[in-house]
PDB file of C-alpha atoms in Angstrom:
ATOM      1  CA  MET A   1      -5.763  -4.708 -24.047  1.00  0.00           C
ATOM      2  CA  SER A   2      -2.188  -4.146 -23.037  1.00  0.00           C
ATOM      3  CA  TYR A   3      -0.875  -1.876 -20.177  1.00  0.00           C
ATOM      4  CA  LYS A   4       2.118  -0.174 -19.136  1.00  0.00           C
ATOM      5  CA  ILE A   5       3.292  -0.363 -15.463  1.00  0.00           C
ATOM      6  CA  VAL A   6       6.203   1.299 -14.065  1.00  0.00           C
ATOM      7  CA  VAL A   7       7.929   0.365 -11.112  1.00  0.00           C
ATOM      8  CA  ILE A   8      10.168   2.834  -9.355  1.00  0.00           C
ATOM      9  CA  GLY A   9      12.536   1.115  -6.920  1.00  0.00           C
ATOM     10  CA  CYS A  10      13.587  -2.439  -7.515  1.00  0.00           C
ATOM     11  CA  GLY A  11      14.761  -3.740  -4.371  1.00  0.00           C
ATOM     12  CA  ASN A  12      13.007  -6.536  -2.288  1.00  0.00           C
ATOM     13  CA  VAL A  13       9.437  -5.319  -2.590  1.00  0.00           C
ATOM     14  CA  GLY A  14       9.630  -3.942  -6.164  1.00  0.00           C
ATOM     15  CA  CYS A  15      10.944  -7.301  -7.431  1.00  0.00           C
ATOM     16  CA  GLU A  16       8.660  -9.305  -5.418  1.00  0.00           C
ATOM     17  CA  TYR A  17       5.736  -7.141  -6.965  1.00  0.00           C
ATOM     18  CA  ILE A  18       7.069  -7.481 -10.518  1.00  0.00           C
ATOM     19  CA  GLU A  19       7.423 -11.152 -10.047  1.00  0.00           C
ATOM     20  CA  LYS A  20       3.998 -11.854  -8.766  1.00  0.00           C
ATOM     21  CA  LEU A  21       2.482  -9.697 -11.367  1.00  0.00           C
ATOM     22  CA  SER A  22       4.114 -11.237 -14.129  1.00  0.00           C
ATOM     23  CA  LEU A  23       2.692 -14.666 -13.069  1.00  0.00           C
ATOM     24  CA  GLU A  24      -0.775 -13.222 -13.310  1.00  0.00           C
ATOM     25  CA  PRO A  25      -2.632 -15.195 -16.031  1.00  0.00           C
ATOM     26  CA  ASN A  26      -3.731 -13.388 -19.081  1.00  0.00           C
ATOM     27  CA  LEU A  27      -2.233 -10.194 -18.142  1.00  0.00           C
ATOM     28  CA  LYS A  28      -1.036  -8.370 -20.989  1.00  0.00           C
ATOM     29  CA  ALA A  29       1.616  -5.658 -20.099  1.00  0.00           C
ATOM     30  CA  THR A  30       5.061  -3.949 -20.392  1.00  0.00           C
ATOM     31  CA  ILE A  31       6.596  -3.816 -16.931  1.00  0.00           C
ATOM     32  CA  VAL A  32       9.028  -0.997 -16.989  1.00  0.00           C
ATOM     33  CA  LEU A  33      11.749  -1.153 -14.105  1.00  0.00           C
ATOM     34  CA  ILE A  34      13.446   1.998 -13.098  1.00  0.00           C
ATOM     35  CA  ASP A  35      16.046   1.954 -10.208  1.00  0.00           C
ATOM     36  CA  GLU A  36      19.562   3.750  -9.462  1.00  0.00           C
ATOM     37  CA  LYS A  37      21.407   0.561  -9.941  1.00  0.00           C
ATOM     38  CA  ASN A  38      21.010  -0.289 -13.598  1.00  0.00           C
ATOM     39  CA  ASP A  39      23.672  -3.045 -13.523  1.00  0.00           C
ATOM     40  CA  LYS A  40      21.233  -4.928 -11.188  1.00  0.00           C
ATOM     41  CA  LEU A  41      18.449  -4.240 -13.451  1.00  0.00           C
ATOM     42  CA  TYR A  42      19.972  -5.889 -16.292  1.00  0.00           C
ATOM     43  CA  GLY A  43      20.226  -9.036 -14.382  1.00  0.00           C
ATOM     44  CA  GLU A  44      16.800  -8.766 -12.951  1.00  0.00           C
ATOM     45  CA  VAL A  45      15.410  -8.553 -16.483  1.00  0.00           C
ATOM     46  CA  LEU A  46      17.009 -11.504 -17.833  1.00  0.00           C
ATOM     47  CA  ASP A  47      16.153 -13.475 -14.735  1.00  0.00           C
ATOM     48  CA  LEU A  48      12.529 -12.628 -14.883  1.00  0.00           C
ATOM     49  CA  GLU A  49      12.408 -13.354 -18.511  1.00  0.00           C
ATOM     50  CA  GLN A  50      13.861 -16.893 -18.041  1.00  0.00           C
ATOM     51  CA  SER A  51      11.117 -17.698 -15.389  1.00  0.00           C
ATOM     52  CA  LEU A  52       8.399 -17.087 -17.863  1.00  0.00           C
ATOM     53  CA  CYS A  53       9.850 -19.476 -20.448  1.00  0.00           C
ATOM     54  CA  ASN A  54       7.417 -22.373 -19.962  1.00  0.00           C
ATOM     55  CA  LYS A  55       4.453 -20.137 -19.478  1.00  0.00           C
ATOM     56  CA  ASN A  56       2.194 -18.658 -21.997  1.00  0.00           C
ATOM     57  CA  SER A  57       3.018 -15.065 -20.735  1.00  0.00           C
ATOM     58  CA  TYR A  58       2.040 -11.732 -22.400  1.00  0.00           C
ATOM     59  CA  ILE A  59       4.405  -9.997 -20.283  1.00  0.00           C
ATOM     60  CA  SER A  60       7.612  -7.826 -21.349  1.00  0.00           C
ATOM     61  CA  PHE A  61      10.178  -6.298 -19.193  1.00  0.00           C
ATOM     62  CA  LYS A  62      12.120  -3.134 -19.983  1.00  0.00           C
ATOM     63  CA  ILE A  63      14.781  -1.232 -18.273  1.00  0.00           C
ATOM     64  CA  GLY A  64      13.371   2.184 -18.569  1.00  0.00           C
ATOM     65  CA  SER A  65      13.762   5.926 -17.748  1.00  0.00           C
ATOM     66  CA  TYR A  66      11.131   8.479 -16.413  1.00  0.00           C
ATOM     67  CA  GLU A  67      10.223   9.367 -19.802  1.00  0.00           C
ATOM     68  CA  ASP A  68       8.154   5.995 -19.875  1.00  0.00           C
ATOM     69  CA  CYS A  69       6.022   7.498 -17.213  1.00  0.00           C
ATOM     70  CA  ARG A  70       4.456   9.642 -19.865  1.00  0.00           C
ATOM     71  CA  ASP A  71       1.886   6.920 -20.985  1.00  0.00           C
ATOM     72  CA  ALA A  72       1.967   4.537 -17.956  1.00  0.00           C
ATOM     73  CA  ASP A  73      -1.500   3.462 -16.790  1.00  0.00           C
ATOM     74  CA  ILE A  74       0.178   2.744 -13.200  1.00  0.00           C
ATOM     75  CA  ILE A  75       3.271   3.790 -11.508  1.00  0.00           C
ATOM     76  CA  CYS A  76       3.958   1.865  -8.413  1.00  0.00           C
ATOM     77  CA  LEU A  77       6.457   3.533  -5.996  1.00  0.00           C
ATOM     78  CA  THR A  78       8.416   0.905  -3.732  1.00  0.00           C
ATOM     79  CA  ALA A  79      11.630   2.905  -3.523  1.00  0.00           C
ATOM     80  CA  GLY A  80      12.505   3.466   0.300  1.00  0.00           C
ATOM     81  CA  VAL A  81      15.020   3.537   3.030  1.00  0.00           C
ATOM     82  CA  LYS A  82      16.490   0.494   4.676  1.00  0.00           C
ATOM     83  CA  GLN A  83      13.927  -1.250   7.150  1.00  0.00           C
ATOM     84  CA  GLU A  84      14.855  -1.088  10.814  1.00  0.00           C
ATOM     85  CA  LEU A  85      13.340  -2.124  13.804  1.00  0.00           C
ATOM     86  CA  LYS A  86      11.918   1.176  14.873  1.00  0.00           C
ATOM     87  CA  ASP A  87       8.795   3.403  14.378  1.00  0.00           C
ATOM     88  CA  ARG A  88       8.372   4.147  10.523  1.00  0.00           C
ATOM     89  CA  LEU A  89       7.577   7.794  11.147  1.00  0.00           C
ATOM     90  CA  LEU A  90      11.347   8.187  12.383  1.00  0.00           C
ATOM     91  CA  ASP A  91      12.135   7.853   8.638  1.00  0.00           C
ATOM     92  CA  THR A  92      10.188  10.735   7.516  1.00  0.00           C
ATOM     93  CA  LEU A  93      12.925  13.003   6.539  1.00  0.00           C
ATOM     94  CA  PRO A  94      14.934  10.898   4.548  1.00  0.00           C
ATOM     95  CA  ILE A  95      11.849   9.386   2.663  1.00  0.00           C
ATOM     96  CA  ASN A  96      10.748  13.074   1.837  1.00  0.00           C
ATOM     97  CA  ASP A  97      14.557  13.798   0.411  1.00  0.00           C
ATOM     98  CA  MET A  98      14.006  10.753  -1.906  1.00  0.00           C
ATOM     99  CA  ILE A  99      10.421  11.214  -2.954  1.00  0.00           C
ATOM    100  CA  TYR A 100      10.718  14.994  -3.938  1.00  0.00           C
ATOM    101  CA  PRO A 101      12.985  14.254  -6.768  1.00  0.00           C
ATOM    102  CA  ILE A 102      11.397  11.203  -7.985  1.00  0.00           C
ATOM    103  CA  ILE A 103       7.943  12.749  -8.246  1.00  0.00           C
ATOM    104  CA  THR A 104       9.427  16.045  -9.997  1.00  0.00           C
ATOM    105  CA  LYS A 105      10.925  13.789 -12.965  1.00  0.00           C
ATOM    106  CA  VAL A 106       7.910  11.640 -13.229  1.00  0.00           C
ATOM    107  CA  MET A 107       5.502  14.936 -13.588  1.00  0.00           C
ATOM    108  CA  GLU A 108       7.993  16.341 -16.313  1.00  0.00           C
ATOM    109  CA  TYR A 109       6.191  13.951 -18.480  1.00  0.00           C
ATOM    110  CA  GLN A 110       2.860  14.673 -17.578  1.00  0.00           C
ATOM    111  CA  PHE A 111       1.881  11.395 -16.006  1.00  0.00           C
ATOM    112  CA  LYS A 112      -1.794  11.175 -15.667  1.00  0.00           C
ATOM    113  CA  GLY A 113      -2.378   7.556 -14.552  1.00  0.00           C
ATOM    114  CA  ILE A 114      -2.527   6.198 -10.996  1.00  0.00           C
ATOM    115  CA  PHE A 115       0.153   5.990  -8.292  1.00  0.00           C
ATOM    116  CA  LEU A 116       0.397   3.060  -5.879  1.00  0.00           C
ATOM    117  CA  VAL A 117       2.589   3.751  -2.929  1.00  0.00           C
ATOM    118  CA  ALA A 118       4.142   1.213  -0.896  1.00  0.00           C
ATOM    119  CA  SER A 119       7.234   3.197   0.700  1.00  0.00           C
ATOM    120  CA  ASN A 120       7.480   3.770   4.381  1.00  0.00           C
ATOM    121  CA  PRO A 121       6.535   5.830   6.329  1.00  0.00           C
ATOM    122  CA  LEU A 122       3.634   4.780   4.285  1.00  0.00           C
ATOM    123  CA  ASP A 123       0.874   7.455   4.902  1.00  0.00           C
ATOM    124  CA  VAL A 124       3.509  10.174   4.919  1.00  0.00           C
ATOM    125  CA  ALA A 125       5.179   8.902   1.606  1.00  0.00           C
ATOM    126  CA  THR A 126       1.607   8.828   0.160  1.00  0.00           C
ATOM    127  CA  GLN A 127       0.831  12.341   1.031  1.00  0.00           C
ATOM    128  CA  LEU A 128       4.129  13.688  -0.346  1.00  0.00           C
ATOM    129  CA  VAL A 129       3.392  11.803  -3.790  1.00  0.00           C
ATOM    130  CA  ALA A 130       0.046  13.504  -3.883  1.00  0.00           C
ATOM    131  CA  THR A 131       1.501  16.798  -2.912  1.00  0.00           C
ATOM    132  CA  TYR A 132       4.357  16.908  -5.360  1.00  0.00           C
ATOM    133  CA  SER A 133       2.402  15.199  -8.253  1.00  0.00           C
ATOM    134  CA  ASP A 134      -0.746  17.629  -7.782  1.00  0.00           C
ATOM    135  CA  LEU A 135      -2.638  14.663  -9.160  1.00  0.00           C
ATOM    136  CA  PRO A 136      -6.227  14.361  -7.781  1.00  0.00           C
ATOM    137  CA  PHE A 137      -6.352  12.500  -4.467  1.00  0.00           C
ATOM    138  CA  ASP A 138      -8.373   9.536  -6.029  1.00  0.00           C
ATOM    139  CA  ARG A 139      -5.504   8.844  -8.348  1.00  0.00           C
ATOM    140  CA  VAL A 140      -2.856   8.547  -5.511  1.00  0.00           C
ATOM    141  CA  ILE A 141      -3.236   5.328  -3.087  1.00  0.00           C
ATOM    142  CA  GLY A 142      -1.031   3.916  -0.485  1.00  0.00           C
ATOM    143  CA  THR A 143      -1.127   0.222   0.444  1.00  0.00           C
ATOM    144  CA  GLY A 144      -1.746   1.554   4.137  1.00  0.00           C
ATOM    145  CA  THR A 145      -3.345  -0.904   6.511  1.00  0.00           C
ATOM    146  CA  MET A 146      -4.386  -3.403   3.825  1.00  0.00           C
ATOM    147  CA  LEU A 147      -1.553  -5.413   4.813  1.00  0.00           C
ATOM    148  CA  ASP A 148      -2.232  -5.105   8.355  1.00  0.00           C
ATOM    149  CA  THR A 149      -5.622  -6.381   7.796  1.00  0.00           C
ATOM    150  CA  TYR A 150      -4.315  -9.412   5.985  1.00  0.00           C
ATOM    151  CA  ARG A 151      -2.025 -10.082   8.843  1.00  0.00           C
ATOM    152  CA  LEU A 152      -4.938  -9.827  11.241  1.00  0.00           C
ATOM    153  CA  LYS A 153      -7.105 -12.264   9.170  1.00  0.00           C
ATOM    154  CA  THR A 154      -4.182 -14.616   8.992  1.00  0.00           C
ATOM    155  CA  LEU A 155      -3.823 -14.792  12.749  1.00  0.00           C
ATOM    156  CA  LEU A 156      -7.409 -15.005  13.335  1.00  0.00           C
ATOM    157  CA  SER A 157      -7.949 -17.709  10.663  1.00  0.00           C
ATOM    158  CA  LYS A 158      -5.386 -19.824  12.481  1.00  0.00           C
ATOM    159  CA  LYS A 159      -6.824 -19.247  15.994  1.00  0.00           C
ATOM    160  CA  LEU A 160     -10.587 -19.989  14.975  1.00  0.00           C
ATOM    161  CA  SER A 161      -9.827 -22.490  12.238  1.00  0.00           C
ATOM    162  CA  ILE A 162     -11.936 -20.333   9.864  1.00  0.00           C
ATOM    163  CA  ASN A 163     -11.083 -19.677   6.174  1.00  0.00           C
ATOM    164  CA  SER A 164      -9.583 -16.129   6.446  1.00  0.00           C
ATOM    165  CA  GLN A 165     -11.816 -15.162   3.176  1.00  0.00           C
ATOM    166  CA  ASP A 166     -14.941 -15.634   5.572  1.00  0.00           C
ATOM    167  CA  ILE A 167     -13.620 -13.130   8.236  1.00  0.00           C
ATOM    168  CA  SER A 168     -14.810  -9.716   7.734  1.00  0.00           C
ATOM    169  CA  VAL A 169     -12.519  -7.062   9.629  1.00  0.00           C
ATOM    170  CA  TYR A 170     -10.345  -4.018   9.133  1.00  0.00           C
ATOM    171  CA  VAL A 171      -7.417  -2.629  10.566  1.00  0.00           C
ATOM    172  CA  LEU A 172      -7.596   1.202  10.161  1.00  0.00           C
ATOM    173  CA  GLY A 173      -5.651   4.352  10.863  1.00  0.00           C
ATOM    174  CA  GLU A 174      -1.874   4.627  10.422  1.00  0.00           C
ATOM    175  CA  HIS A 175      -0.005   1.840   8.825  1.00  0.00           C
ATOM    176  CA  GLY A 176       2.307   1.977  11.880  1.00  0.00           C
ATOM    177  CA  SER A 177       1.942   1.918  15.687  1.00  0.00           C
ATOM    178  CA  SER A 178      -1.345   3.931  16.073  1.00  0.00           C
ATOM    179  CA  GLN A 179      -3.298   1.545  14.021  1.00  0.00           C
ATOM    180  CA  PHE A 180      -6.266  -0.185  15.495  1.00  0.00           C
ATOM    181  CA  VAL A 181      -8.779  -2.877  14.737  1.00  0.00           C
ATOM    182  CA  VAL A 182     -12.332  -2.065  14.160  1.00  0.00           C
ATOM    183  CA  TRP A 183     -13.685  -4.917  16.383  1.00  0.00           C
ATOM    184  CA  ASN A 184     -17.166  -3.488  16.621  1.00  0.00           C
ATOM    185  CA  ASN A 185     -17.967  -4.181  13.104  1.00  0.00           C
ATOM    186  CA  ALA A 186     -15.940  -7.532  12.703  1.00  0.00           C
ATOM    187  CA  ASN A 187     -18.117 -10.418  11.636  1.00  0.00           C
ATOM    188  CA  ILE A 188     -17.587 -14.150  10.734  1.00  0.00           C
ATOM    189  CA  GLY A 189     -20.102 -15.121   8.089  1.00  0.00           C
ATOM    190  CA  LEU A 190     -22.883 -12.924   9.485  1.00  0.00           C
ATOM    191  CA  GLN A 191     -22.208 -13.499  13.179  1.00  0.00           C
ATOM    192  CA  ASN A 192     -20.280 -10.809  15.121  1.00  0.00           C
ATOM    193  CA  ILE A 193     -16.917 -11.873  16.063  1.00  0.00           C
ATOM    194  CA  ASN A 194     -17.502 -11.455  19.665  1.00  0.00           C
ATOM    195  CA  SER A 195     -19.196 -14.840  19.710  1.00  0.00           C
ATOM    196  CA  PHE A 196     -16.105 -16.568  18.711  1.00  0.00           C
ATOM    197  CA  ILE A 197     -13.201 -14.553  20.569  1.00  0.00           C
ATOM    198  CA  GLY A 198     -12.935 -12.556  23.968  1.00  0.00           C
ATOM    199  CA  GLN A 199     -11.588  -9.270  24.668  1.00  0.00           C
ATOM    200  CA  GLU A 200      -8.371 -10.361  26.243  1.00  0.00           C
ATOM    201  CA  GLU A 201      -7.495 -12.638  22.962  1.00  0.00           C
ATOM    202  CA  LYS A 202      -8.561  -9.678  20.763  1.00  0.00           C
ATOM    203  CA  GLU A 203      -6.113  -7.337  22.257  1.00  0.00           C
ATOM    204  CA  LYS A 204      -3.305  -9.956  22.222  1.00  0.00           C
ATOM    205  CA  ILE A 205      -3.772 -10.542  18.464  1.00  0.00           C
ATOM    206  CA  GLU A 206      -4.238  -6.693  17.809  1.00  0.00           C
ATOM    207  CA  ASN A 207      -0.801  -6.029  19.460  1.00  0.00           C
ATOM    208  CA  ARG A 208       0.699  -9.077  17.482  1.00  0.00           C
ATOM    209  CA  VAL A 209      -0.622  -7.349  14.087  1.00  0.00           C
ATOM    210  CA  ARG A 210       0.876  -3.960  15.357  1.00  0.00           C
ATOM    211  CA  GLU A 211       4.352  -5.723  15.863  1.00  0.00           C
ATOM    212  CA  MET A 212       4.311  -8.295  12.981  1.00  0.00           C
ATOM    213  CA  GLY A 213       6.301  -5.987  10.571  1.00  0.00           C
ATOM    214  CA  ASN A 214       9.130  -5.832  13.159  1.00  0.00           C
ATOM    215  CA  GLU A 215       8.639  -9.566  13.817  1.00  0.00           C
ATOM    216  CA  ILE A 216       9.507 -10.258  10.195  1.00  0.00           C
ATOM    217  CA  VAL A 217      12.160  -7.746   9.676  1.00  0.00           C
ATOM    218  CA  SER A 218      14.122  -9.265  12.600  1.00  0.00           C
ATOM    219  CA  SER A 219      13.862 -12.882  11.199  1.00  0.00           C
ATOM    220  CA  LYS A 220      14.510 -12.168   7.448  1.00  0.00           C
ATOM    221  CA  GLY A 221      15.741  -8.704   7.326  1.00  0.00           C
ATOM    222  CA  PHE A 222      12.814  -7.098   5.326  1.00  0.00           C
ATOM    223  CA  THR A 223       9.095  -7.596   4.368  1.00  0.00           C
ATOM    224  CA  SER A 224       8.302  -8.310   0.815  1.00  0.00           C
ATOM    225  CA  HIS A 225       5.753 -11.172  -0.023  1.00  0.00           C
ATOM    226  CA  GLY A 226       2.755  -9.529   1.859  1.00  0.00           C
ATOM    227  CA  VAL A 227       2.961  -5.903   0.451  1.00  0.00           C
ATOM    228  CA  ALA A 228       3.644  -7.091  -2.820  1.00  0.00           C
ATOM    229  CA  SER A 229       0.625  -9.266  -2.831  1.00  0.00           C
ATOM    230  CA  CYS A 230      -1.417  -6.087  -1.695  1.00  0.00           C
ATOM    231  CA  LEU A 231       0.160  -4.263  -4.682  1.00  0.00           C
ATOM    232  CA  VAL A 232      -0.994  -6.850  -7.099  1.00  0.00           C
ATOM    233  CA  LYS A 233      -4.361  -6.788  -5.863  1.00  0.00           C
ATOM    234  CA  LEU A 234      -4.602  -3.235  -6.092  1.00  0.00           C
ATOM    235  CA  THR A 235      -3.156  -3.167  -9.622  1.00  0.00           C
ATOM    236  CA  LYS A 236      -5.773  -5.893 -10.886  1.00  0.00           C
ATOM    237  CA  ALA A 237      -8.588  -3.888  -9.244  1.00  0.00           C
ATOM    238  CA  ILE A 238      -7.561  -0.710 -11.308  1.00  0.00           C
ATOM    239  CA  LEU A 239      -6.782  -2.627 -14.479  1.00  0.00           C
ATOM    240  CA  TYR A 240      -9.827  -4.653 -14.644  1.00  0.00           C
ATOM    241  CA  ASP A 241     -12.105  -2.247 -12.885  1.00  0.00           C
ATOM    242  CA  GLU A 242     -13.066  -4.872 -10.221  1.00  0.00           C
ATOM    243  CA  LYS A 243     -14.656  -2.445  -7.845  1.00  0.00           C
ATOM    244  CA  CYS A 244     -12.914  -4.143  -4.824  1.00  0.00           C
ATOM    245  CA  ILE A 245     -13.015  -2.750  -1.338  1.00  0.00           C
ATOM    246  CA  PHE A 246      -9.839  -2.337   0.423  1.00  0.00           C
ATOM    247  CA  PRO A 247      -8.548  -0.572   3.510  1.00  0.00           C
ATOM    248  CA  VAL A 248      -5.994   1.712   1.722  1.00  0.00           C
ATOM    249  CA  SER A 249      -4.384   5.105   2.549  1.00  0.00           C
ATOM    250  CA  ASN A 250      -6.629   7.749   1.113  1.00  0.00           C
ATOM    251  CA  TYR A 251      -7.010  11.372   1.525  1.00  0.00           C
ATOM    252  CA  GLN A 252      -9.319  12.399   4.436  1.00  0.00           C
ATOM    253  CA  GLU A 253     -10.764  15.800   4.160  1.00  0.00           C
ATOM    254  CA  ASP A 254     -11.793  15.903   7.754  1.00  0.00           C
ATOM    255  CA  TYR A 255      -8.270  15.626   9.055  1.00  0.00           C
ATOM    256  CA  ASP A 256      -6.340  16.858   6.031  1.00  0.00           C
ATOM    257  CA  VAL A 257      -4.123  13.659   5.979  1.00  0.00           C
ATOM    258  CA  TYR A 258      -3.737  10.379   4.169  1.00  0.00           C
ATOM    259  CA  LEU A 259      -4.735   7.503   6.302  1.00  0.00           C
ATOM    260  CA  SER A 260      -6.485   4.220   5.843  1.00  0.00           C
ATOM    261  CA  THR A 261     -10.187   3.625   5.584  1.00  0.00           C
ATOM    262  CA  PRO A 262     -11.965   1.295   3.320  1.00  0.00           C
ATOM    263  CA  VAL A 263     -12.609   2.301  -0.208  1.00  0.00           C
ATOM    264  CA  VAL A 264     -13.896   1.125  -3.621  1.00  0.00           C
ATOM    265  CA  ILE A 265     -11.000   0.649  -5.937  1.00  0.00           C
ATOM    266  CA  GLY A 266     -11.706   0.476  -9.795  1.00  0.00           C
ATOM    267  CA  LYS A 267     -10.336   1.794 -13.253  1.00  0.00           C
ATOM    268  CA  ASN A 268     -10.493   5.450 -11.882  1.00  0.00           C
ATOM    269  CA  GLY A 269      -8.559   4.871  -8.720  1.00  0.00           C
ATOM    270  CA  ILE A 270     -10.551   5.636  -5.414  1.00  0.00           C
ATOM    271  CA  GLU A 271     -14.245   5.382  -6.920  1.00  0.00           C
ATOM    272  CA  LYS A 272     -16.145   5.509  -3.521  1.00  0.00           C
ATOM    273  CA  LYS A 273     -15.438   5.775   0.089  1.00  0.00           C
ATOM    274  CA  ILE A 274     -17.167   3.152   2.498  1.00  0.00           C
ATOM    275  CA  HIS A 275     -18.611   4.621   5.663  1.00  0.00           C
ATOM    276  CA  ILE A 276     -18.156   2.571   8.755  1.00  0.00           C
ATOM    277  CA  LYS A 277     -19.959   3.404  12.021  1.00  0.00           C
ATOM    278  CA  LEU A 278     -17.314   3.623  14.613  1.00  0.00           C
ATOM    279  CA  THR A 279     -17.692   3.646  18.335  1.00  0.00           C
ATOM    280  CA  SER A 280     -16.571   6.800  20.279  1.00  0.00           C
ATOM    281  CA  GLU A 281     -13.495   4.830  21.267  1.00  0.00           C
ATOM    282  CA  GLU A 282     -12.663   4.013  17.717  1.00  0.00           C
ATOM    283  CA  GLU A 283     -13.059   7.551  16.653  1.00  0.00           C
ATOM    284  CA  LYS A 284     -10.664   8.651  19.309  1.00  0.00           C
ATOM    285  CA  LYS A 285      -8.277   6.136  17.946  1.00  0.00           C
ATOM    286  CA  LEU A 286      -8.665   7.275  14.392  1.00  0.00           C
ATOM    287  CA  HIS A 287      -8.323  10.930  15.424  1.00  0.00           C
ATOM    288  CA  HIS A 288      -5.106   9.970  17.237  1.00  0.00           C
ATOM    289  CA  SER A 289      -3.662   8.147  14.131  1.00  0.00           C
ATOM    290  CA  ALA A 290      -4.589  11.434  12.081  1.00  0.00           C
ATOM    291  CA  ALA A 291      -2.839  13.652  14.659  1.00  0.00           C
ATOM    292  CA  ILE A 292       0.380  11.401  14.671  1.00  0.00           C
ATOM    293  CA  ILE A 293       0.456  11.512  10.660  1.00  0.00           C
ATOM    294  CA  LYS A 294      -0.166  15.308  10.563  1.00  0.00           C
ATOM    295  CA  GLU A 295       2.690  16.016  12.938  1.00  0.00           C
ATOM    296  CA  ALA A 296       4.894  14.047  10.745  1.00  0.00           C
ATOM    297  CA  ILE A 297       3.889  15.778   7.634  1.00  0.00           C
ATOM    298  CA  GLU A 298       4.172  19.251   9.072  1.00  0.00           C
ATOM    299  CA  LYS A 299       8.000  18.448   9.803  1.00  0.00           C
ATOM    300  CA  VAL A 300       8.918  17.907   5.920  1.00  0.00           C
ATOM    301  CA  LEU A 301       6.142  19.989   3.867  1.00  0.00           C
ATOM    302  CA  PRO A 302       6.507  23.553   3.510  1.00  0.00           C
ATOM    303  CA  ASP A 303       3.800  25.673   4.839  1.00  0.00           C
ATOM    304  CA  GLU A 304       2.754  26.829   1.184  1.00  0.00           C
ATOM    305  CA  LEU A 305       2.452  23.136   0.163  1.00  0.00           C
ATOM    306  CA  TYR A 306       0.817  21.824   3.222  1.00  0.00           C
TER     307      TYR A 306
END
């Protein structure tokens, strides 16, 4: 079966996602590129095609238009404002001005697939996409704290000399400064993580995860590899109906906002939410994240839409 994936915004993250996706073995897909800079897209397509010359690839590339969204399986939104060393929520107003016209153009062609959102501020951007597209909430997914969780697992893996795949832990809440680690449920194998690491070290690692994005931006100017890898994992989970569990930005009825909790991802998007028993302190942190996101959304969404 061949799929159609539209990528809107072919900057650092968009191009990294396209490249990683094109290297997936046995994936049959047409990848459509949409960006304001059409002259850049021409060069990107030529470069990408040549990179697959010595592979048995079933990928084709196309410089497209919004009309291509009509029959797309997935639209990946990676367009965004330039990353800076500051709180992501300060970029709320410009991201709204960008997202509204994009989603309006997409929905002119009755898109019925699944949106993946990687634009920052992530949770606000994902909620804006859901609002303006009027798609079911389970078909609009933000990368959320999936990236922060991978950053956490990487740090713990190095600290404890244990394979990251054998570390079960999640970062939840906002993809931003109010995110938090659910240490209460964290395990290595079937053993609670408290047997491996103390409270002081946990706090140091959690703070490092929270600042990791700024650390990368201050060094190389932008982040791309990590979030692109998250997008590829989500794409595969949808296309191949893998039923994988990821902590992604999804709509929370209790708070009326998008924020990150673990969910099952399959061919229909978000297919099930995974309940995690939080401590009272963790519940407060989740509530705090929701309040911060909600305040940001209220600044940009008209009352009749919010």
